[in-house]
C-alpha cells in the first residue's frame, strides 16, 4: 500500500542535490543567495548548511501561524514561498554553520535551488534522478490533494474527544520536506540506497557529519538528509495521521521499515519509534536504534 512518508521525503530531496553537485550544477560551498534571494543571512549561509541542517533558520512547520492556517483550511494549496514566509518572519536561531538544528525550512530551500538550476519542477527532478534510476516505481512526489496513488487514510486523535478521526493530507503544505508517498517494499530498497553515499565521497570529503545536538541520546549524527542513530541510517516521520520509519544498518545489512496510518504513543514516544527500537534490539543487539534519537 502507498502511504505518505512525511519527513522521509527530505532524504530524496537531498539526494537530488548531491546528484546535481556531482554534475557540477550546484556548488555545496556556494552561498544560498546565489540561487535564492530574500533568505535571511543568505550571503553567509551555504547550500551545505541547508543539507546538513546547520542554517539556523526557524522550522516553518512548527510555527503557530502555519499550524493555525492548515488547521483552518486543510485543503489550502500553499506555495513554497508561503511556507518560507512562516520561517522568515522570525530571526535566525544561530549563526549559519555553527551548529545543528533540524528545520524543514532548509529542505524547502533545497527544493527551490533544484528547480532554479534545472528549470524543472522538483517532482520531475526527483522522479527522473532518484526514483526511476533506482527502480522505486511505487514511490511518488505528490503534487495534488487527490493523489491517485494514495491508498490509505490517516487518523489522528481529536484534541477534545480523543477519538480517532480521519485527517486531510495535503502535500503542498510540506512540499520538498514531506510530499512523497511510498510502499514498504520501495522503502526497504531505498533505506539501503540512501545509506550509501560512496559515489559522492569526492564532493563530501570536506564536510564532517553533524552531531545532532539537543538529542537526549548519544551517538546520533546527521549527514546529508539522514540521521545516523547508533549504526542505523535513515529517517523517521511523525506527520499528522501517519508515522513512518525507514532505516538501514550498513554493518549488519539489516533494514527496518514501519508504516502506520494513525498517531499513537508508547510511554510518551511515537509508536513507530518504539517499535523500531524493539526490532533493532531483537535483530541487532549490539546496535540498538534509540527511539528518542530524532526530533
Short mmCIF file of C-alpha atoms in Angstrom, two decimals:
data_model
loop_
_atom_site.label_atom_id
_atom_site.label_comp_id
_atom_site.label_asym_id
_atom_site.label_seq_id
_atom_site.Cartn_x
_atom_site.Cartn_y
_atom_site.Cartn_z
CA UNK A 1 0.00 0.00 0.00
CA UNK A 2 1.14 3.50 -0.86
CA UNK A 3 1.28 5.88 2.12
CA UNK A 4 2.58 9.39 2.86
CA UNK A 5 6.10 9.23 4.26
CA UNK A 6 6.38 12.79 5.54
CA UNK A 7 9.84 13.77 6.71
CA UNK A 8 11.41 10.81 4.90
CA UNK A 9 10.95 12.95 1.77
CA UNK A 10 13.90 15.10 2.86
CA UNK A 11 16.42 12.38 2.02
CA UNK A 12 15.13 12.20 -1.56
CA UNK A 13 15.45 15.97 -1.95
CA UNK A 14 18.99 15.95 -0.57
CA UNK A 15 19.95 13.05 -2.85
CA UNK A 16 18.82 15.11 -5.84
CA UNK A 17 21.01 17.98 -4.60
CA UNK A 18 24.02 15.67 -4.31
CA UNK A 19 23.45 14.36 -7.82
CA UNK A 20 23.41 17.92 -9.14
CA UNK A 21 26.52 18.78 -7.13
CA UNK A 22 28.25 15.73 -8.58
CA UNK A 23 27.34 17.03 -12.04
CA UNK A 24 28.74 20.49 -11.15
CA UNK A 25 25.33 22.13 -11.42
CA UNK A 26 25.19 23.01 -7.71
CA UNK A 27 28.12 24.12 -5.58
CA UNK A 28 27.70 22.97 -2.00
CA UNK A 29 30.01 25.69 -0.67
CA UNK A 30 28.15 28.45 -2.52
CA UNK A 31 26.02 30.93 -0.59
CA UNK A 32 22.30 30.29 -0.70
CA UNK A 33 21.83 33.82 -2.05
CA UNK A 34 23.42 32.69 -5.33
CA UNK A 35 20.35 30.57 -6.01
CA UNK A 36 17.50 32.02 -3.91
CA UNK A 37 17.05 35.68 -3.00
CA UNK A 38 15.46 37.02 0.16
CA UNK A 39 16.81 34.39 2.55
CA UNK A 40 17.82 35.89 5.92
CA UNK A 41 21.65 35.98 6.03
CA UNK A 42 21.65 34.02 2.78
CA UNK A 43 25.01 35.56 1.85
CA UNK A 44 26.66 33.73 4.76
CA UNK A 45 24.64 30.51 4.58
CA UNK A 46 25.79 27.75 2.23
CA UNK A 47 23.92 25.04 0.36
CA UNK A 48 25.79 22.55 2.54
CA UNK A 49 24.41 24.28 5.63
CA UNK A 50 20.90 23.61 4.35
CA UNK A 51 21.60 19.96 3.55
CA UNK A 52 23.24 19.40 6.94
CA UNK A 53 20.57 21.28 8.92
CA UNK A 54 23.03 23.93 10.08
CA UNK A 55 21.43 27.09 8.67
CA UNK A 56 19.83 28.50 11.82
CA UNK A 57 16.54 29.05 10.01
CA UNK A 58 13.41 28.53 12.09
CA UNK A 59 11.32 25.47 11.13
CA UNK A 60 8.20 26.75 9.36
CA UNK A 61 6.27 23.58 10.22
CA UNK A 62 6.45 24.31 13.95
CA UNK A 63 5.19 27.89 13.81
CA UNK A 64 1.81 28.69 15.33
CA UNK A 65 0.73 30.76 12.32
CA UNK A 66 1.41 27.88 9.93
CA UNK A 67 -0.30 25.30 12.13
CA UNK A 68 -3.31 27.57 12.56
CA UNK A 69 -3.56 28.14 8.80
CA UNK A 70 -3.55 24.46 7.83
CA UNK A 71 -5.94 23.59 10.64
CA UNK A 72 -8.44 26.18 9.45
CA UNK A 73 -8.15 25.12 5.83
CA UNK A 74 -6.64 21.61 5.43
CA UNK A 75 -7.18 21.68 1.67
CA UNK A 76 -5.45 25.03 1.11
CA UNK A 77 -2.72 24.83 -1.51
CA UNK A 78 0.41 26.51 -0.20
CA UNK A 79 3.30 27.61 -2.40
CA UNK A 80 6.94 27.15 -1.31
CA UNK A 81 7.32 30.92 -0.84
CA UNK A 82 4.37 30.88 1.54
CA UNK A 83 5.97 28.11 3.58
CA UNK A 84 9.19 30.11 3.76
CA UNK A 85 7.30 33.18 4.95
CA UNK A 86 6.33 31.36 8.14
CA UNK A 87 10.05 30.95 8.87
CA UNK A 88 11.48 34.20 7.56
CA UNK A 89 9.35 36.34 9.88
CA UNK A 90 11.50 35.02 12.75
CA UNK A 91 15.19 35.74 13.45
CA UNK A 92 17.81 33.06 12.90
CA UNK A 93 18.37 30.75 15.85
CA UNK A 94 22.16 30.92 15.45
CA UNK A 95 24.94 31.87 13.06
CA UNK A 96 24.76 29.73 9.88
CA UNK A 97 27.08 26.75 10.04
CA UNK A 98 27.70 26.96 13.77
CA UNK A 99 25.53 24.06 14.94
CA UNK A 100 22.77 21.59 14.10
CA UNK A 101 19.03 22.22 14.34
CA UNK A 102 16.53 20.25 12.27
CA UNK A 103 14.37 22.58 10.20
CA UNK A 104 12.13 21.65 7.28
CA UNK A 105 12.68 25.20 6.00
CA UNK A 106 16.11 24.03 4.82
CA UNK A 107 14.54 21.35 2.66
CA UNK A 108 12.10 23.81 1.06
CA UNK A 109 15.05 25.98 0.05
CA UNK A 110 16.90 22.97 -1.36
CA UNK A 111 13.83 22.23 -3.48
CA UNK A 112 13.84 25.78 -4.85
CA UNK A 113 17.56 25.53 -5.61
CA UNK A 114 16.96 22.31 -7.53
CA UNK A 115 14.24 23.98 -9.59
CA UNK A 116 16.46 27.02 -10.18
CA UNK A 117 19.41 25.11 -11.64
CA UNK A 118 17.40 22.53 -13.61
CA UNK A 119 14.50 24.64 -14.85
CA UNK A 120 12.22 21.72 -13.99
CA UNK A 121 9.60 21.09 -11.28
CA UNK A 122 11.05 19.42 -8.21
CA UNK A 123 8.67 16.48 -8.59
CA UNK A 124 10.06 15.76 -12.06
CA UNK A 125 13.70 16.04 -10.97
CA UNK A 126 13.25 13.64 -8.07
CA UNK A 127 11.35 11.21 -10.29
CA UNK A 128 13.95 11.30 -13.09
CA UNK A 129 17.12 11.48 -10.99
CA UNK A 130 16.28 9.45 -7.91
CA UNK A 131 13.20 7.26 -8.30
CA UNK A 132 13.50 5.91 -11.85
CA UNK A 133 17.24 5.04 -11.77
CA UNK A 134 16.71 3.12 -8.54
CA UNK A 135 13.51 1.42 -9.75
CA UNK A 136 11.40 2.88 -6.96
CA UNK A 137 8.32 2.58 -9.12
CA UNK A 138 5.78 2.81 -6.31
CA UNK A 139 7.22 5.98 -4.81
CA UNK A 140 5.78 9.32 -5.88
CA UNK A 141 6.23 13.02 -5.28
CA UNK A 142 2.64 14.13 -4.86
CA UNK A 143 1.56 17.43 -6.36
CA UNK A 144 -2.18 17.33 -5.76
CA UNK A 145 -4.52 16.93 -2.81
CA UNK A 146 -6.27 13.99 -4.53
CA UNK A 147 -3.25 11.76 -5.15
CA UNK A 148 -4.43 8.70 -7.14
CA UNK A 149 -1.59 6.65 -5.65
CA UNK A 150 -2.64 7.31 -2.07
CA UNK A 151 -4.41 4.17 -0.87
CA UNK A 152 -4.56 4.71 2.89
CA UNK A 153 -6.24 7.36 5.01
CA UNK A 154 -4.55 8.65 8.13
CA UNK A 155 -6.16 9.07 11.54
CA UNK A 156 -5.40 11.36 14.45
CA UNK A 157 -6.99 11.87 17.84
CA UNK A 158 -9.39 14.75 18.28
CA UNK A 159 -7.85 17.11 20.83
CA UNK A 160 -11.19 17.44 22.62
CA UNK A 161 -12.80 14.00 22.45
CA UNK A 162 -9.60 11.95 22.00
CA UNK A 163 -11.47 9.89 19.41
CA UNK A 164 -9.66 8.89 16.23
CA UNK A 165 -10.79 10.85 13.19
CA UNK A 166 -9.59 10.96 9.58
CA UNK A 167 -7.15 13.71 8.68
CA UNK A 168 -6.66 15.52 5.40
CA UNK A 169 -3.24 15.07 3.81
CA UNK A 170 -2.16 17.94 1.58
CA UNK A 171 1.29 17.55 0.00
CA UNK A 172 1.61 21.25 -0.85
CA UNK A 173 1.74 22.04 2.85
CA UNK A 174 5.07 20.20 3.14
CA UNK A 175 6.40 20.11 -0.46
CA UNK A 176 10.11 19.16 -0.60
CA UNK A 177 10.05 18.30 3.09
CA UNK A 178 7.11 15.91 3.07
CA UNK A 179 5.13 15.50 -0.16
CA UNK A 180 6.16 11.96 -1.01
CA UNK A 181 4.35 8.64 -0.76
CA UNK A 182 5.81 5.14 -0.92
CA UNK A 183 5.24 1.47 -0.28
CA UNK A 184 7.03 -0.57 2.37
CA UNK A 185 8.86 -2.58 -0.31
CA UNK A 186 10.17 0.56 -2.01
CA UNK A 187 11.30 1.97 1.33
CA UNK A 188 13.13 -1.27 2.05
CA UNK A 189 15.19 -0.75 -1.10
CA UNK A 190 15.53 2.99 -0.53
CA UNK A 191 16.84 2.56 3.01
CA UNK A 192 19.80 0.60 1.65
CA UNK A 193 20.41 3.01 -1.24
CA UNK A 194 20.12 6.05 0.98
CA UNK A 195 22.69 4.77 3.47
CA UNK A 196 25.39 4.53 0.79
CA UNK A 197 26.99 7.86 -0.16
CA UNK A 198 30.18 6.37 -1.60
CA UNK A 199 29.63 7.85 -5.06
CA UNK A 200 29.65 11.34 -3.53
CA UNK A 201 32.80 10.94 -1.41
CA UNK A 202 34.85 13.30 -3.56
CA UNK A 203 32.44 16.19 -3.02
CA UNK A 204 31.61 15.44 0.62
CA UNK A 205 35.12 14.89 1.97
CA UNK A 206 35.37 18.47 3.20
CA UNK A 207 32.20 18.22 5.28
CA UNK A 208 32.14 16.26 8.55
CA UNK A 209 28.96 14.67 9.88
CA UNK A 210 26.96 16.94 12.16
CA UNK A 211 26.37 15.85 15.76
CA UNK A 212 22.62 16.02 16.25
CA UNK A 213 22.91 18.27 19.28
CA UNK A 214 19.91 18.62 21.51
CA UNK A 215 19.07 14.92 21.38
CA UNK A 216 18.77 13.01 24.62
CA UNK A 217 20.84 10.13 23.28
CA UNK A 218 24.50 9.96 22.36
CA UNK A 219 25.95 8.58 19.12
CA UNK A 220 23.35 10.31 16.96
CA UNK A 221 24.59 12.31 13.98
CA UNK A 222 23.07 13.89 10.90
CA UNK A 223 24.53 13.50 7.45
CA UNK A 224 23.12 14.74 4.18
CA UNK A 225 19.42 14.13 4.66
CA UNK A 226 19.51 11.31 7.19
CA UNK A 227 20.20 10.59 10.83
CA UNK A 228 22.86 8.10 11.88
CA UNK A 229 21.40 6.58 15.02
CA UNK A 230 23.65 4.02 16.73
CA UNK A 231 24.61 2.45 13.41
CA UNK A 232 21.20 2.83 11.77
CA UNK A 233 20.99 5.29 8.86
CA UNK A 234 17.68 6.81 7.81
CA UNK A 235 14.74 8.85 8.97
CA UNK A 236 11.52 8.81 10.94
CA UNK A 237 8.42 10.92 10.37
CA UNK A 238 5.51 11.69 12.66
CA UNK A 239 3.15 13.63 10.40
CA UNK A 240 -0.50 14.17 11.37
CA UNK A 241 -2.26 10.84 10.85
CA UNK A 242 0.83 8.93 9.73
CA UNK A 243 4.07 7.59 11.20
CA UNK A 244 6.91 6.14 9.14
CA UNK A 245 10.46 4.90 9.63
CA UNK A 246 12.96 3.56 7.09
CA UNK A 247 16.43 2.74 8.46
CA UNK A 248 19.34 0.55 7.38
CA UNK A 249 22.35 -0.78 9.32
CA UNK A 250 25.31 -1.00 6.89
CA UNK A 251 27.41 -3.20 9.17
CA UNK A 252 24.80 -5.91 9.58
CA UNK A 253 22.84 -5.21 6.38
CA UNK A 254 19.58 -5.15 8.33
CA UNK A 255 16.61 -3.00 7.34
CA UNK A 256 13.62 -1.79 9.34
CA UNK A 257 10.60 -0.21 7.67
CA UNK A 258 7.49 0.79 9.60
CA UNK A 259 4.38 2.49 8.20
CA UNK A 260 1.42 3.40 10.41
CA UNK A 261 -1.73 5.27 9.43
CA UNK A 262 -2.54 6.68 12.86
CA UNK A 263 -0.85 8.63 15.59
CA UNK A 264 -0.02 6.59 18.67
CA UNK A 265 2.30 6.86 21.65
CA UNK A 266 4.07 4.20 23.65
CA UNK A 267 5.12 5.62 27.02
CA UNK A 268 5.32 9.09 25.52
CA UNK A 269 7.28 8.00 22.43
CA UNK A 270 5.79 7.72 18.92
CA UNK A 271 4.76 4.10 18.41
CA UNK A 272 6.77 3.71 15.20
CA UNK A 273 9.95 4.78 17.01
CA UNK A 274 9.24 2.45 19.90
CA UNK A 275 8.67 -0.47 17.52
CA UNK A 276 11.89 0.32 15.64
CA UNK A 277 13.86 0.26 18.88
CA UNK A 278 12.37 -3.09 19.89
CA UNK A 279 13.01 -4.62 16.48
CA UNK A 280 16.60 -3.40 16.39
CA UNK A 281 17.22 -4.86 19.85
CA UNK A 282 15.98 -8.22 18.57
CA UNK A 283 17.84 -8.34 15.25
CA UNK A 284 20.94 -6.32 16.14
CA UNK A 285 21.51 -6.28 19.92
CA UNK A 286 24.89 -4.54 19.59
CA UNK A 287 23.43 -1.62 17.62
CA UNK A 288 20.09 -0.60 19.08
CA UNK A 289 18.16 2.21 17.43
CA UNK A 290 17.22 4.81 20.03
CA UNK A 291 13.59 5.89 19.87
CA UNK A 292 14.37 9.41 21.12
CA UNK A 293 17.25 9.95 18.71
CA UNK A 294 15.38 12.08 16.16
CA UNK A 295 13.26 15.20 16.63
#
